[in-house]
Short mmCIF file of C-alpha atoms in Angstrom, two decimals:
data_model
loop_
_atom_site.label_atom_id
_atom_site.label_comp_id
_atom_site.label_asym_id
_atom_site.label_seq_id
_atom_site.Cartn_x
_atom_site.Cartn_y
_atom_site.Cartn_z
CA MET E 1 129.22 98.88 126.64
CA LYS E 2 126.19 97.64 124.69
CA LYS E 3 125.12 101.22 123.97
CA MET E 4 128.58 101.98 122.64
CA LEU E 5 128.50 98.97 120.31
CA VAL E 6 125.04 99.91 119.01
CA PHE E 7 126.23 103.48 118.40
CA PHE E 8 129.35 102.18 116.62
CA PHE E 9 127.32 99.93 114.30
CA LEU E 10 124.82 102.71 113.54
CA CYS E 11 127.65 105.10 112.65
CA THR E 12 129.40 102.47 110.57
CA SER E 13 126.25 101.65 108.61
CA PHE E 14 125.54 105.36 108.05
CA PHE E 15 129.02 106.07 106.72
CA ALA E 16 128.98 102.90 104.63
CA SER E 17 125.83 104.09 102.86
CA ALA E 18 126.85 107.76 102.56
CA GLN E 19 127.89 108.72 99.04
CA THR E 20 130.47 111.14 97.71
CA GLU E 21 130.56 112.60 94.23
CA THR E 22 133.57 110.43 93.38
CA GLU E 23 131.84 107.24 94.56
CA ILE E 24 128.76 108.14 92.55
CA ARG E 25 130.82 108.83 89.41
CA ASN E 26 132.63 105.51 89.82
CA HIS E 27 129.31 103.66 90.22
CA TYR E 28 127.88 105.54 87.21
CA ASN E 29 130.87 104.56 85.04
CA GLU E 30 130.69 100.95 86.26
CA ILE E 31 126.97 100.65 85.44
CA ASN E 32 127.44 102.31 82.03
CA LYS E 33 130.24 99.85 81.27
CA LYS E 34 127.90 96.97 82.20
CA ILE E 35 125.15 98.45 79.99
CA THR E 36 127.58 98.62 77.06
CA GLU E 37 128.65 95.03 77.67
CA SER E 38 125.03 93.92 77.93
CA ASN E 39 124.15 95.63 74.64
CA GLU E 40 127.14 94.00 72.95
CA LEU E 41 126.77 90.52 74.49
CA GLY E 42 122.98 90.23 74.65
CA PHE E 43 121.83 87.50 77.02
CA GLU E 44 125.44 86.90 78.11
CA GLY E 45 125.78 90.46 79.44
CA PRO E 46 126.02 91.39 83.13
CA LEU E 47 122.70 93.31 83.31
CA TYR E 48 119.11 92.52 82.41
CA HIS E 49 117.10 95.00 80.37
CA ASN E 50 113.41 95.80 80.22
CA GLN E 51 112.19 98.43 77.78
CA TRP E 52 108.90 100.30 77.58
CA VAL E 53 108.04 102.14 74.40
CA THR E 54 105.28 104.72 74.28
CA ASN E 55 103.76 105.66 70.92
CA LYS E 56 106.06 103.35 68.98
CA ASN E 57 104.48 104.17 65.62
CA GLY E 58 104.84 107.93 66.14
CA ARG E 59 101.18 108.85 65.75
CA SER E 60 100.30 112.43 66.61
CA TRP E 61 99.24 113.00 70.22
CA PRO E 62 96.56 115.53 71.20
CA ALA E 63 97.98 118.94 72.15
CA VAL E 64 101.56 117.70 71.57
CA GLY E 65 101.90 116.54 67.99
CA ILE E 66 105.02 114.42 67.68
CA TYR E 67 105.50 112.36 70.82
CA SER E 68 107.47 109.25 71.67
CA GLU E 69 109.12 107.91 74.79
CA THR E 70 111.40 104.96 75.46
CA THR E 71 112.18 103.90 79.02
CA ASP E 72 115.00 101.45 79.65
CA PHE E 73 115.27 99.65 83.00
CA TRP E 74 118.71 98.15 83.65
CA TYR E 75 118.96 95.71 86.52
CA ASP E 76 120.95 92.84 87.90
CA ASP E 77 119.54 89.82 89.65
CA ASP E 78 121.01 86.80 91.34
CA PRO E 79 121.47 84.19 88.60
CA ASN E 80 120.90 81.44 91.18
CA HIS E 81 117.26 82.54 91.48
CA ILE E 82 117.21 82.64 95.26
CA PRO E 83 113.87 82.06 97.01
CA ALA E 84 111.43 84.96 97.13
CA SER E 85 111.66 85.08 100.94
CA GLU E 86 115.40 85.89 100.70
CA ARG E 87 115.14 88.23 97.74
CA ASN E 88 114.78 92.01 97.76
CA PRO E 89 113.76 93.03 94.22
CA LYS E 90 113.94 96.71 95.17
CA ILE E 91 117.75 96.69 95.18
CA VAL E 92 118.31 95.10 91.76
CA LEU E 93 117.37 98.20 89.72
CA GLN E 94 120.60 99.95 88.73
CA LYS E 95 119.60 102.59 86.20
CA VAL E 96 116.64 103.98 84.30
CA ASN E 97 117.20 105.80 80.98
CA ILE E 98 114.34 107.77 79.42
CA ASN E 99 114.45 109.22 75.90
CA ARG E 100 111.52 111.45 74.98
CA LYS E 101 110.55 113.55 71.97
CA ALA E 102 107.65 115.97 72.29
CA SER E 103 107.28 118.27 69.28
CA ALA E 104 110.63 120.10 69.00
CA LEU E 105 111.79 119.19 72.54
CA THR E 106 114.07 116.19 72.99
CA THR E 107 114.89 114.95 76.48
CA HIS E 108 117.27 112.32 77.82
CA GLU E 109 117.00 111.51 81.54
CA GLU E 110 118.92 109.08 83.73
CA TYR E 111 118.16 107.85 87.24
CA LEU E 112 121.02 105.95 88.90
CA TYR E 113 120.36 103.72 91.91
CA LYS E 114 122.54 101.93 94.41
CA ASN E 115 121.16 99.46 96.97
CA GLY E 116 117.62 100.62 96.23
CA HIS E 117 118.33 104.35 96.66
CA LEU E 118 118.47 107.10 94.04
CA ILE E 119 122.00 108.53 94.07
CA PHE E 120 122.20 110.49 90.80
CA TYR E 121 119.94 112.22 88.29
CA TYR E 122 120.96 113.54 84.88
CA SER E 123 118.92 115.37 82.27
CA HIS E 124 119.78 116.78 78.86
CA GLU E 125 117.11 118.76 77.00
CA GLY E 126 117.31 120.39 73.61
CA GLU E 127 114.88 122.58 71.73
CA GLU E 128 115.38 124.88 68.73
CA GLY E 129 119.16 125.17 69.18
CA ASN E 130 119.07 125.61 72.97
CA GLU E 131 120.38 123.00 75.40
CA TRP E 132 119.95 122.49 79.15
CA GLU E 133 121.85 120.00 81.25
CA THR E 134 121.17 119.10 84.88
CA ARG E 135 123.09 116.88 87.29
CA VAL E 136 121.90 116.17 90.84
CA TYR E 137 123.79 114.09 93.40
CA PHE E 138 122.07 112.44 96.38
CA ASN E 139 123.25 110.81 99.59
CA THR E 140 121.39 109.51 102.63
CA LYS E 141 120.43 113.07 103.65
CA GLY E 142 119.11 114.11 100.21
CA MET E 143 120.63 116.31 97.51
CA PHE E 144 124.18 117.38 98.31
CA LYS E 145 125.21 118.84 94.95
CA SER E 146 123.59 120.04 91.75
CA SER E 147 124.77 121.57 88.52
CA VAL E 148 122.68 123.23 85.81
CA LYS E 149 124.03 124.40 82.46
CA ALA E 150 122.20 126.43 79.82
CA ASN E 151 123.82 126.38 76.38
CA GLY E 152 127.08 125.17 77.94
CA LYS E 153 127.23 127.88 80.65
CA GLU E 154 127.07 126.85 84.32
CA LEU E 155 124.24 128.76 86.01
CA THR E 156 124.74 130.35 89.42
CA ALA E 157 122.20 130.26 92.26
CA ASN E 158 121.20 133.86 91.45
CA GLU E 159 120.65 133.02 87.79
CA LEU E 160 118.54 129.97 88.75
CA ALA E 161 116.38 132.29 90.88
CA SER E 162 115.82 134.65 87.95
CA GLU E 163 112.68 134.60 85.84
CA ASP E 164 114.60 133.29 82.79
CA TYR E 165 115.93 130.15 84.49
CA LYS E 166 113.75 129.43 87.53
CA ASP E 167 112.06 126.49 85.76
CA PHE E 168 115.45 124.76 85.47
CA LYS E 169 116.31 124.85 89.17
CA PRO E 170 116.38 121.22 90.36
CA ASP E 171 113.67 120.18 92.80
CA PRO E 172 115.27 117.35 94.81
CA VAL E 173 111.97 116.29 96.41
CA LEU E 174 110.29 115.97 93.01
CA LEU E 175 113.30 114.15 91.55
CA MET E 176 113.39 111.65 94.41
CA ALA E 177 109.63 111.10 94.09
CA THR E 178 109.96 110.57 90.32
CA GLY E 179 112.90 108.21 90.88
CA LYS E 180 110.76 106.28 93.38
CA ARG E 181 107.89 106.18 90.87
CA TYR E 182 110.16 104.63 88.22
CA GLN E 183 111.40 102.16 90.82
CA ASP E 184 107.80 101.25 91.69
CA LEU E 185 106.89 100.86 87.99
CA PHE E 186 109.87 98.57 87.57
CA LEU E 187 108.83 96.46 90.56
CA LYS E 188 105.23 96.22 89.33
CA SER E 189 106.43 95.05 85.94
CA MET E 190 108.38 92.13 87.40
#
């Protein structure tokens, strides 16, 4: 009987943490709504905001020329300031937005988290009239869906394997590692 209960609780916790595309979209919309409210209401808003700016004055960078990057960390935290022993700062990070300009290339990236885990990645890049858009969905097992568009056209698996587009094929291991790196940077900054 005990083994059955343990199995039941393990299955329940697994399914409770598993994500679907719809759940991720709902969480994404909820966090974006909170970000909008926080921008409008300032310190009264539902989320806290830390911002890192790289090359704020726009000076030329070696081998790049124009370069700037702004990283926004959006997080919530218990307003009651619970004791450190009861607090898990890893789960408060909700979203990281990165805006980057390097010469003619502009990039906007988003990393969406839930309960300390990366669940969604979005990227929009533009250079000299061309645009690339990537969406990657994660659950407890890793990437379960991805979508890549070049100039508004959805790319197939065969096209992503071609020489023209192979650099745009999402690498879920790299994305999760980068998402973890941003999470670690956020934690170190607190």
